[in-house]
XYZ file of C-alpha atoms in Angstrom:
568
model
C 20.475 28.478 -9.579
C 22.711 31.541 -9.201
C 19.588 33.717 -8.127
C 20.141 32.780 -4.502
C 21.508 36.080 -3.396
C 17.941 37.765 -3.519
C 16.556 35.870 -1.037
C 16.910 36.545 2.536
C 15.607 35.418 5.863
C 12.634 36.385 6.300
C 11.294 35.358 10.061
C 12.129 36.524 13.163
C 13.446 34.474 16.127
C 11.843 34.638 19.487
C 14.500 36.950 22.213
C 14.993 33.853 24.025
C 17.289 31.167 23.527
C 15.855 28.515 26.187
C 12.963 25.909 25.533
C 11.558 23.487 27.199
C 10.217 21.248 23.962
C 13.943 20.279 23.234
C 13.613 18.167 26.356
C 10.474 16.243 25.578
C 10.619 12.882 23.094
C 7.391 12.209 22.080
C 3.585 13.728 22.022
C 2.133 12.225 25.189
C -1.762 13.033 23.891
C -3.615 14.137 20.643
C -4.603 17.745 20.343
C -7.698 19.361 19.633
C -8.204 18.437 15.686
C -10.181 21.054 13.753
C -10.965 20.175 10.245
C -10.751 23.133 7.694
C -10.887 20.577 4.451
C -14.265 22.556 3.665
C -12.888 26.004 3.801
C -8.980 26.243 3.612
C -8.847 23.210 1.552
C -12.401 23.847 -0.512
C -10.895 27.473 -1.734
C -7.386 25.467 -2.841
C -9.535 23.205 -5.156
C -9.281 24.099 -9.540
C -13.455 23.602 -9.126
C -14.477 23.976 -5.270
C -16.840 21.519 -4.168
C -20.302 22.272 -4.831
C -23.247 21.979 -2.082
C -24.119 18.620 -1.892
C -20.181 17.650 -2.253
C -19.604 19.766 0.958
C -22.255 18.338 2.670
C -21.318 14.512 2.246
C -17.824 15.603 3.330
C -19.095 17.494 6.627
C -20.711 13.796 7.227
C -17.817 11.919 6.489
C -15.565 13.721 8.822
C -18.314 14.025 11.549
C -17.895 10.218 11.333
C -14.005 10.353 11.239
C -14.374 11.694 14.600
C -14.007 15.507 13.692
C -15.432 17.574 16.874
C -14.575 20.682 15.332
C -15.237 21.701 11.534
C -14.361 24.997 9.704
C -17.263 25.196 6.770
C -15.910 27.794 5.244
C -16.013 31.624 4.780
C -19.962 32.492 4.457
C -19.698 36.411 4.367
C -17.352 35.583 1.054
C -20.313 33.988 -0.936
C -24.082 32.653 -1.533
C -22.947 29.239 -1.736
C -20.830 29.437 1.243
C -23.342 30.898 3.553
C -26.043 28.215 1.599
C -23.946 25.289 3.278
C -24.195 26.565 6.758
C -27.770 27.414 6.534
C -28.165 24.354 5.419
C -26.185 22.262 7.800
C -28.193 24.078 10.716
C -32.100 24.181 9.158
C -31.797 20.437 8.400
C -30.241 19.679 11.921
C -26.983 17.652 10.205
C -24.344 19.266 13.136
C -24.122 16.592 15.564
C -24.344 17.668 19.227
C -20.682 16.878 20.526
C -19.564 19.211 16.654
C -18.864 22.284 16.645
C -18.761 24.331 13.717
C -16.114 27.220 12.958
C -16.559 29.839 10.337
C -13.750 32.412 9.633
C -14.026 36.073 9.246
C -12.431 39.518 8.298
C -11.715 42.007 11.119
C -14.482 44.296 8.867
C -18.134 45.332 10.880
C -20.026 44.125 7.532
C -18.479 40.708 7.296
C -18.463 39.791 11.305
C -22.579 40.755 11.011
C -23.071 38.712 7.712
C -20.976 36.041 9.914
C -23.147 36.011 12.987
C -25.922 35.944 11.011
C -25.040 33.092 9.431
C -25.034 31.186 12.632
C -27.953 31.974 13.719
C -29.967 28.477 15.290
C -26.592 26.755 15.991
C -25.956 24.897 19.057
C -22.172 25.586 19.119
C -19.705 27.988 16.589
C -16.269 29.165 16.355
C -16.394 32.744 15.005
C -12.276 32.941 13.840
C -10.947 36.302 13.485
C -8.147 37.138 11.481
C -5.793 39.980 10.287
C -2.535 39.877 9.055
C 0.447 40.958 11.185
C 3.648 39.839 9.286
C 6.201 42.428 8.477
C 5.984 42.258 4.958
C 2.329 42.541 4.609
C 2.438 45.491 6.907
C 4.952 47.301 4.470
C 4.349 46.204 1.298
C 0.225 45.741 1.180
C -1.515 47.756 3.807
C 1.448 50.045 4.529
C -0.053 50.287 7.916
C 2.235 50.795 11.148
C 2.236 48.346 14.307
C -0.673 50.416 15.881
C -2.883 50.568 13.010
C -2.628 46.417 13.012
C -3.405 46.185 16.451
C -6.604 48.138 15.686
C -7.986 46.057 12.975
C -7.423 43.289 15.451
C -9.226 44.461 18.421
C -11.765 46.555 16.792
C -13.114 43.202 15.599
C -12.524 41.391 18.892
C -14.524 44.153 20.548
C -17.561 44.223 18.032
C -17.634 40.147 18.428
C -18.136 40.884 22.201
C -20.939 43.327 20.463
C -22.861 41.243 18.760
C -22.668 37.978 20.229
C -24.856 39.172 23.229
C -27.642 39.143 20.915
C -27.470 35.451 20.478
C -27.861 34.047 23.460
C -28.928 30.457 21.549
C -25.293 30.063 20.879
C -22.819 28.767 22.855
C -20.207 31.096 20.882
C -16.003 30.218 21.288
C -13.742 32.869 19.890
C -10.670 31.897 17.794
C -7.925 34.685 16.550
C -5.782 34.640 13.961
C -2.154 36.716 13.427
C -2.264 36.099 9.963
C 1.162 35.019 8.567
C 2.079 34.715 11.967
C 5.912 33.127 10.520
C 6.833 36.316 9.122
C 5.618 38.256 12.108
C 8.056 39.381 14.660
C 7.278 37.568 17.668
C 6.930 40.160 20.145
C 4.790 41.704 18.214
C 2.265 38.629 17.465
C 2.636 38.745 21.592
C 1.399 42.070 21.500
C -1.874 41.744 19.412
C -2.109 37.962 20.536
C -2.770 39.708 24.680
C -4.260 42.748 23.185
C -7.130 40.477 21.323
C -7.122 37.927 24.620
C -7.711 41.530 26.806
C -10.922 42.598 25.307
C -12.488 38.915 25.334
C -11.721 38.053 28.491
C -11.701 34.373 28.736
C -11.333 32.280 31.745
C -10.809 28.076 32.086
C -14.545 27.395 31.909
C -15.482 29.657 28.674
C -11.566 29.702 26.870
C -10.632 31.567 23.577
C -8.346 29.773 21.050
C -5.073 31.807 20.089
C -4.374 30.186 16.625
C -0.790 30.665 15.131
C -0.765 30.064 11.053
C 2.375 29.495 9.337
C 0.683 30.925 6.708
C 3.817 30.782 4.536
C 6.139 28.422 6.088
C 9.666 29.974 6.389
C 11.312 28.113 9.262
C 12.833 25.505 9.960
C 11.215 23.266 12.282
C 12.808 23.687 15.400
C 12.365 28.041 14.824
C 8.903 27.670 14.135
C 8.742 25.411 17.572
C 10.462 28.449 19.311
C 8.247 30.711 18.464
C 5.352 28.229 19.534
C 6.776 27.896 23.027
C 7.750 31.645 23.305
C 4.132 32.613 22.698
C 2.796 29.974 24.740
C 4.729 31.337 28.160
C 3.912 34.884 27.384
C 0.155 35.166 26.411
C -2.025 36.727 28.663
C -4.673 34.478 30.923
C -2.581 31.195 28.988
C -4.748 28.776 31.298
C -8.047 30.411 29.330
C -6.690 30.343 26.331
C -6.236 27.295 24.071
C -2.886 27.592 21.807
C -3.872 26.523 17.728
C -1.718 25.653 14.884
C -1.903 26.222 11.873
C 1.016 24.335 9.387
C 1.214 24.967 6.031
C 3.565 23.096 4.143
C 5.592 25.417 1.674
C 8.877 24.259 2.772
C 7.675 20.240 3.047
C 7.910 20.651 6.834
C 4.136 21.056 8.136
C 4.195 17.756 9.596
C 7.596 18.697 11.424
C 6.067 21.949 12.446
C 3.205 20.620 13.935
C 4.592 17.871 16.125
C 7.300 20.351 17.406
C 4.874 22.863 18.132
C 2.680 20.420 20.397
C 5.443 20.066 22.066
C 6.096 23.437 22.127
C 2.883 24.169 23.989
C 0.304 23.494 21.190
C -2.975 22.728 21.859
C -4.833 22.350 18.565
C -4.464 21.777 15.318
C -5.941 22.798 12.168
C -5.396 20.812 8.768
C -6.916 18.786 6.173
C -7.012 15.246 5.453
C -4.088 14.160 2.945
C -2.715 17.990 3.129
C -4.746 19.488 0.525
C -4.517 23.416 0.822
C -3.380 26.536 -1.193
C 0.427 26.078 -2.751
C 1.332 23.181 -0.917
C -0.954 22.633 1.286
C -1.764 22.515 4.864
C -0.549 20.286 7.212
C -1.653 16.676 6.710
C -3.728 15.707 9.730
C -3.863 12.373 8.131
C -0.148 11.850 8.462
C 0.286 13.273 11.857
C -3.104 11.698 13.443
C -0.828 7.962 12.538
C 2.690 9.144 13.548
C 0.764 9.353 17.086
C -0.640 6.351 16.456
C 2.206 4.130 16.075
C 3.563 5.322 19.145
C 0.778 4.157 21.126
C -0.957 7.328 21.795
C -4.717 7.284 20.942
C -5.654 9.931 18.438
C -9.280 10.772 18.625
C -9.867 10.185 14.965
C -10.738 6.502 12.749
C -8.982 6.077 10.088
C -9.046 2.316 10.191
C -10.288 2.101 6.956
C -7.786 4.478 5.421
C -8.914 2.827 1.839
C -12.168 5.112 1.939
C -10.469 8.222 3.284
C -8.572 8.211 0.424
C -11.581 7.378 -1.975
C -13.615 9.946 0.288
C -10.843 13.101 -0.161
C -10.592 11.504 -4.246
C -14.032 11.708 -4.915
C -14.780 15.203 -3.231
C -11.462 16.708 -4.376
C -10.897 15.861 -7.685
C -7.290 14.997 -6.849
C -5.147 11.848 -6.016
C -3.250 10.610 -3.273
C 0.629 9.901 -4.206
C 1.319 5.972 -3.664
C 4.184 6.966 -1.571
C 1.766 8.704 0.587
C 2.514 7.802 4.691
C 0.270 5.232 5.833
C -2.250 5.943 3.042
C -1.013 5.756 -0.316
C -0.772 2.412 -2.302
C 2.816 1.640 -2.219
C 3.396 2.602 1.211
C 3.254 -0.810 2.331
C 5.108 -2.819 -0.454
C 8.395 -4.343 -0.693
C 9.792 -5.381 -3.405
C 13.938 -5.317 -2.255
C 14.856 -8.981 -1.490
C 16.692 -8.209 1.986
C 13.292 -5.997 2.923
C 10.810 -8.992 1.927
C 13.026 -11.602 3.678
C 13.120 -8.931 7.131
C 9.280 -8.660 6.896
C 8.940 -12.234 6.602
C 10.962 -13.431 9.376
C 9.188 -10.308 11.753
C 5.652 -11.513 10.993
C 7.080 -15.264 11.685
C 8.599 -14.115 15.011
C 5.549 -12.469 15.942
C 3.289 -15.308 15.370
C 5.119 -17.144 17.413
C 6.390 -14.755 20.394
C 3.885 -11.866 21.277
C 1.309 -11.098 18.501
C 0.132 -8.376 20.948
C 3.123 -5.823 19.938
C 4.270 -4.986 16.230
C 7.854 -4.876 16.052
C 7.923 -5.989 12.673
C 11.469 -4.501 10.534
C 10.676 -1.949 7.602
C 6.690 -1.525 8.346
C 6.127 1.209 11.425
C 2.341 0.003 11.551
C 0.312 -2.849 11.217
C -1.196 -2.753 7.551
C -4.923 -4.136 9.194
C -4.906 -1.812 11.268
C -6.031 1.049 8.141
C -7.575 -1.373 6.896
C -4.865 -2.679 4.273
C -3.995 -6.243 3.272
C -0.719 -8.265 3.686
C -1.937 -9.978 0.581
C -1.243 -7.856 -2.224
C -0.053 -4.442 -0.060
C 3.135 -5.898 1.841
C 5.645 -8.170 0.007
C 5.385 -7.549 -3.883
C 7.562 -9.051 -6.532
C 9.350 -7.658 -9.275
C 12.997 -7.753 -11.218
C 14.329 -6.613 -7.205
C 12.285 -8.917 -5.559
C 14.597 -11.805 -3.679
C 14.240 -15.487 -2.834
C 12.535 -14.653 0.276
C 9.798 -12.912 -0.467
C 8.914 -15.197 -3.443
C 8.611 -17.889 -0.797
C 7.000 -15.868 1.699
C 3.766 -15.230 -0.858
C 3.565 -18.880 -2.008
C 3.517 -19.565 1.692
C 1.073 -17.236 2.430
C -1.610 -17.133 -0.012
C -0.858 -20.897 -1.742
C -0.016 -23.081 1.909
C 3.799 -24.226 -0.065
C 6.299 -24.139 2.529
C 9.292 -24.156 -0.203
C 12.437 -25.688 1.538
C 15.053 -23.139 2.191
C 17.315 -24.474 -0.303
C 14.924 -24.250 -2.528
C 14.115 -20.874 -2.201
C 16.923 -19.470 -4.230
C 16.344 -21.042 -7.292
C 12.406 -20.187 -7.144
C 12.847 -16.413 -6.569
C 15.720 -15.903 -9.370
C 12.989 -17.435 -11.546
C 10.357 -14.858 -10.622
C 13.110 -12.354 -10.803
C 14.125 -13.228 -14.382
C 10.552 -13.499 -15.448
C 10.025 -9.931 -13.911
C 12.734 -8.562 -15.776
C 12.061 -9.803 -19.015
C 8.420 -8.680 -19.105
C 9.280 -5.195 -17.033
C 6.074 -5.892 -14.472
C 5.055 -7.158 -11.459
C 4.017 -10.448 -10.598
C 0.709 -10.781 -8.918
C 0.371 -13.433 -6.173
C -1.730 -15.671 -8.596
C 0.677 -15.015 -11.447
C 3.954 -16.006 -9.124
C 1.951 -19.517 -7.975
C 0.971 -20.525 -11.547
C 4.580 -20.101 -12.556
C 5.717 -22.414 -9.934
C 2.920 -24.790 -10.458
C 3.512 -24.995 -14.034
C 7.632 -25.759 -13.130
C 7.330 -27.630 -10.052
C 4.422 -29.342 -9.173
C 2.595 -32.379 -10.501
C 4.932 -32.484 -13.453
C 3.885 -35.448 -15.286
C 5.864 -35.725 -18.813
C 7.096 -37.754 -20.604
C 7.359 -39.694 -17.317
C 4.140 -40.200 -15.307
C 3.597 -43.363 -12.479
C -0.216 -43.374 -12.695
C -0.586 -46.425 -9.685
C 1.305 -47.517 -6.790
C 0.635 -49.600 -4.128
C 2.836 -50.116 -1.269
C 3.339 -53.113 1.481
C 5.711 -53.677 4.024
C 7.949 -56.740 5.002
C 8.031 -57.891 8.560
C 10.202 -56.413 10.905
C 12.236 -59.501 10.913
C 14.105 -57.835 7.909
C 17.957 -57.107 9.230
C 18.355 -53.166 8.974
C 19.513 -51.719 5.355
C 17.302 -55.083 4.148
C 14.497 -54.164 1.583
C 11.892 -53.414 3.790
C 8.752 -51.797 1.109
C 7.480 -53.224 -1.490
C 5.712 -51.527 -4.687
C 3.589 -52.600 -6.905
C 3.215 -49.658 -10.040
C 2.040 -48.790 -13.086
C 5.133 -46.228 -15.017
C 4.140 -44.962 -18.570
C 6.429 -43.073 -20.252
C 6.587 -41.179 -23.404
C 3.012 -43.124 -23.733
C 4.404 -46.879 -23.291
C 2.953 -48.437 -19.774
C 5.138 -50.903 -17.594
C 3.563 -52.554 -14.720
C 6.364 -52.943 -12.121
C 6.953 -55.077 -8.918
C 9.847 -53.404 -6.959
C 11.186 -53.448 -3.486
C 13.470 -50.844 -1.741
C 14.195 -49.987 2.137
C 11.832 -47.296 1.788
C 8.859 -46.025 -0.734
C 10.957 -43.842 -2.863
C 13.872 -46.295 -2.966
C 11.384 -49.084 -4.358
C 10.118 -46.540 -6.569
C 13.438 -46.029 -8.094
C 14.530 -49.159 -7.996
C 11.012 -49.565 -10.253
C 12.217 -47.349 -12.532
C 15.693 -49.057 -13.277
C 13.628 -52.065 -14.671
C 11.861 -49.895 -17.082
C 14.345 -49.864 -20.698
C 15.190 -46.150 -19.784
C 18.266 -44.464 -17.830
C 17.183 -42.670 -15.243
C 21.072 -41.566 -13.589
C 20.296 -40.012 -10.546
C 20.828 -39.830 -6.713
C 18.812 -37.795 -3.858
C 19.698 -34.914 -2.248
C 16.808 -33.994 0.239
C 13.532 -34.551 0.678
C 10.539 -32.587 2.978
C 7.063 -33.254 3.184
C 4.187 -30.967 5.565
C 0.175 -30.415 5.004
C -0.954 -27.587 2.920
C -2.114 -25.590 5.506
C -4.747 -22.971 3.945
C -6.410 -25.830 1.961
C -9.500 -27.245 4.276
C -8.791 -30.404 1.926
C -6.026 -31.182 3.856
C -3.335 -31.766 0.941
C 0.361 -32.538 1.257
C 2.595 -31.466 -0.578
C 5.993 -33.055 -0.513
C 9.714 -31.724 -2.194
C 12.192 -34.020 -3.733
C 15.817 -32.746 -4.885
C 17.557 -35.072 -7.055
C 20.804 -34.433 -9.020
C 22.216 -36.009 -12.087
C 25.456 -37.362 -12.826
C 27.138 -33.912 -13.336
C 25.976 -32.994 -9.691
C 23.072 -30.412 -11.456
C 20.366 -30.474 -8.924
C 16.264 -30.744 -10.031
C 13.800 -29.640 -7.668
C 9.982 -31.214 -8.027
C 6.807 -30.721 -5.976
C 3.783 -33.334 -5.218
C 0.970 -32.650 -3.687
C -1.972 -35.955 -3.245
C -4.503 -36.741 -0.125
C -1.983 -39.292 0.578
C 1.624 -37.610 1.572
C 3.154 -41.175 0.224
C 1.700 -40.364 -3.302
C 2.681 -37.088 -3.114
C 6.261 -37.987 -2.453
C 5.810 -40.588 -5.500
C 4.514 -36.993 -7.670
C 7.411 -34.931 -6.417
C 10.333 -37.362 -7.771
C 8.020 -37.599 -11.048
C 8.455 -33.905 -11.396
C 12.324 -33.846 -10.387
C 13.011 -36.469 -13.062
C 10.971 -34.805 -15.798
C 12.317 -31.410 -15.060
C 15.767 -33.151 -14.925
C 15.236 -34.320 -18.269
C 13.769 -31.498 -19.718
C 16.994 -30.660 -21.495
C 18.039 -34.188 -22.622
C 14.924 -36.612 -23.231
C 14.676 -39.690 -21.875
C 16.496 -42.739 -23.904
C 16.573 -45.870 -23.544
């Protein structure tokens, strides 16, 4: 890494040093979206996307609530001006779409373009020539001047030839090509020399698109140079102020919300960032960041599952897991403090204002794209903690595990996780803790018991319950009349009369309805522990919450005496 000292700076800062966008905090409204997945993005792919791919995907982002769609370059090939023709003979442009199609500042290639349009309702003819310093000296070796006249040579010949079709309501867009390596005062100058010859006004605007073709900035320069060309263009009520990110330093998404603020109107991009190098800006990404602070913008991606199946399937390439608000993983936990945050937040919700997300660690609402807490939120592996162990079984099994219980329960998952190096599905995690908890019937099983109660005559800490049960163990029965000042006391006290030592005492005991089954189970939670003060949890669950008590110190006992059996 000691080649460093050949690279130099290579943009140009604006010959102002005060802006307005430092002041604002947020983006108040969503721009202007354009759509150029179908030409930027299409001419990025290893095998472009053949006709009948491109016209799914001009369907699937009319429906994503694209209003304006680049389709791609159709001077440049057959199958390029094929899609358009197509799109407009078989009437598939909505009327609230516009299409845009880009062109060369070259007479042959603005004709082939207008042709192309011919029969459309609405088109964005998008003019372009490159301006940056670099390009100037180095591949057309062309002074200032000569750049200028590329630029308005084409502006004036689109004037030319769009009179001659009049059927077509035509907007014009230009381009300074590499406008981040362009010195800003002189993007200014071709920017109002280009904005001169069309002559826009408010009702009939043209659209002034700056590309950070290469992106070279930082963010905030790149922002400066937004809002520097933004107060200096010429007619800037007329004139609607594009973007166009690319993402060579990892920024584009920075770029793009600074330059809104710097006086952006509109933005260009693709869905997931897919573009030449590294891409264009994500539209994707930025369309949510506006979304989770409550600003509305313009475009569905509530089911953000088939936008990434849609951009898969026409693409050929895959959406990284770690992906914002899209990719698998985005929404999984699977640190113990995180899962233990997420499940107190979704508790406090449901029981303070369920209107508002506020919940810690996830900046959106997985529903809301159309992702599941089950499965997408709190995930368990060797990292996973007590919390989110108990928040699952909870969730997706109706177990409410005690909080003292919790611990024990999510080192198991944890140890299980480690051992095997995977995951632990949600079904996977409850069979584990059926298997060790619940209904745990051997050697020791009480197969019938059948309670009555004394009158209330009986002087307090008198046996008040009375239990009549049948105890097998180890495959001997005992029928058993006990009593006890409650049901579990006579059950134990049934127990002592059987030849075996059961040394014990209780520790706690809960009981509540399992809420997701319409059966209407309970399921109860004994903790016992023996003579050396080692606690045993066990779980019941039965119709009747006084059986399932009865099941729940079966389990505690046999998992107590799992290590020594049962002697008598």
């Amino acid at each position: 890494m000691k080649n460093y000292d050949k690279y130099r700076i290579g943009y140009f800062a604006p010959p102002v040093n005060d802006y307005d966008w430092v002041k604002k905090d947020h983006i108040e409204k969503a721009p202007r979206w354009c759509s150029v997945d179908l030409r930027d993005g299409n001419q990025a792919l290893i095998v472009p996307m053949n006709l009948e791919q491109k016209l799914e995907f001009f369907t699937y982002l009319c429906e994503i609530g694209f209003k304006e769609i680049e389709v791609g370059f159709p001077a440049a090939s057959d199958t390029e001006f094929e899609f358009l023709r197509t799109l407009i003979e078989q009437d598939m442009i909505p009327d609230d779409v516009t299409v845009q199609v880009l062109t060369q500042s070259r007479r042959h290639i603005i004709e082939k373009t207008f042709e192309s349009l011919i029969g459309a309702k609405h088109a964005v003819v998008h003019l372009y020539n490159s301006t940056s310093f670099a390009q100037r000296q180095q591949v057309f070796r062309k002074d200032k001047e000569e750049i200028i006249k590329i630029a308005t040579d084409g502006a004036e010949l689109m004037n030319e030839i769009a009179a001659r079709y009049t059927d077509t309501d035509f907007e014009f867009e230009y381009s300074p090509e590499s406008f981040t390596g362009t010195e800003p005062e002189f993007a200014l100058e071709i920017c109002n020399a280009v904005i001169d010859i069309w002559k826009p006004t408010p009702e009939h605007k043209v659209i002034i698109n700056l590309p950070a073709t290469v992106e070279m900035s930082m963010p905030h320069v790149f922002a400066n140079q937004v809002e520097y060309m933004s107060k200096n263009l010429h007619s800037r009520d007329s004139v609607v102020l594009s973007l166009h990110p690319h993402n060579d330093r990892g920024t584009g998404v920075a770029d793009a919300e600074l330059g809104l603020l710097a006086g952006g109107d509109r933005i260009e991009g693709t869905l997931f960032g897919n573009g030449e190098r590294t891409g264009n800006v994500d539209i994707v990404t930025l369309a949510m960041n506006m979304f989770t602070h409550g600003v509305d913008p313009g475009l569905d991606f509530s089911d953000m599952p088939r936008a990434v199946e849609m951009f898969e399937k026409f693409t050929d390439m895959t959406v990284d897991p770690r992906r914002p608000y899209c990719g698998s993983l985005v929404f999984a936990a699977f640190s113990g403090s995180h899962q233990d945050a997420i499940a107190k937040g979704m508790k406090w919700r449901a029981e303070t204002d369920p209107s508002r997300w506020t919940v810690p660690y996830l900046p959106i609402d997985p529903h809301d794209v159309g992702r599941q807490y089950d499965g997408d939120v709190i995930r368990i592996n060797s990292q996973s903690g007590k919390g989110g162990v108990a928040y699952i079984i909870n969730r997706d099994h109706g177990f409410d595990i005690p909080k003292a219980m919790r611990a024990e329960v999510g080192y198991m998952m944890k140890g299980i996780s480690d051992h095997t190096h995977e995951e632990l599905s949600s079904d996977e995690i409850f069979d584990i803790f059926s298997r060790e908890y619940v209904n745990f019937f051997s050697p020791l099983d009480i197969t019938d018991a059948t309670f009555s109660y004394f009158s209330s005559t009986k002087e307090e800490g008198e046996n008040t319950v009375a239990v009549r049960m049948r105890v097998v163990i180890d495959g001997e029965v005992y029928n058993i009349d006990a009593e006890g000042n409650g049901r579990l006391d006579a059950v134990a006290n049934g127990l002592k009369k059987t030849p075996y030592n059961f040394d014990y005492r209780f520790i706690t005991y809960t009981e509540h309805a399992i809420s997701t089954d319409s059966s209407s189970k309970a399921a109860a939670y004994i903790c016992i522990a023996d003579k050396d003060g080692h606690e045993y949890w066990g779980v019941g669950t039965q119709y009747d919450i006084t059986l399932a008590a009865v099941n729940a110190l079966v389990s505690a006992l046999n998992r107590m005496n799992k290590k020594e059996h049962m002697v008598k």
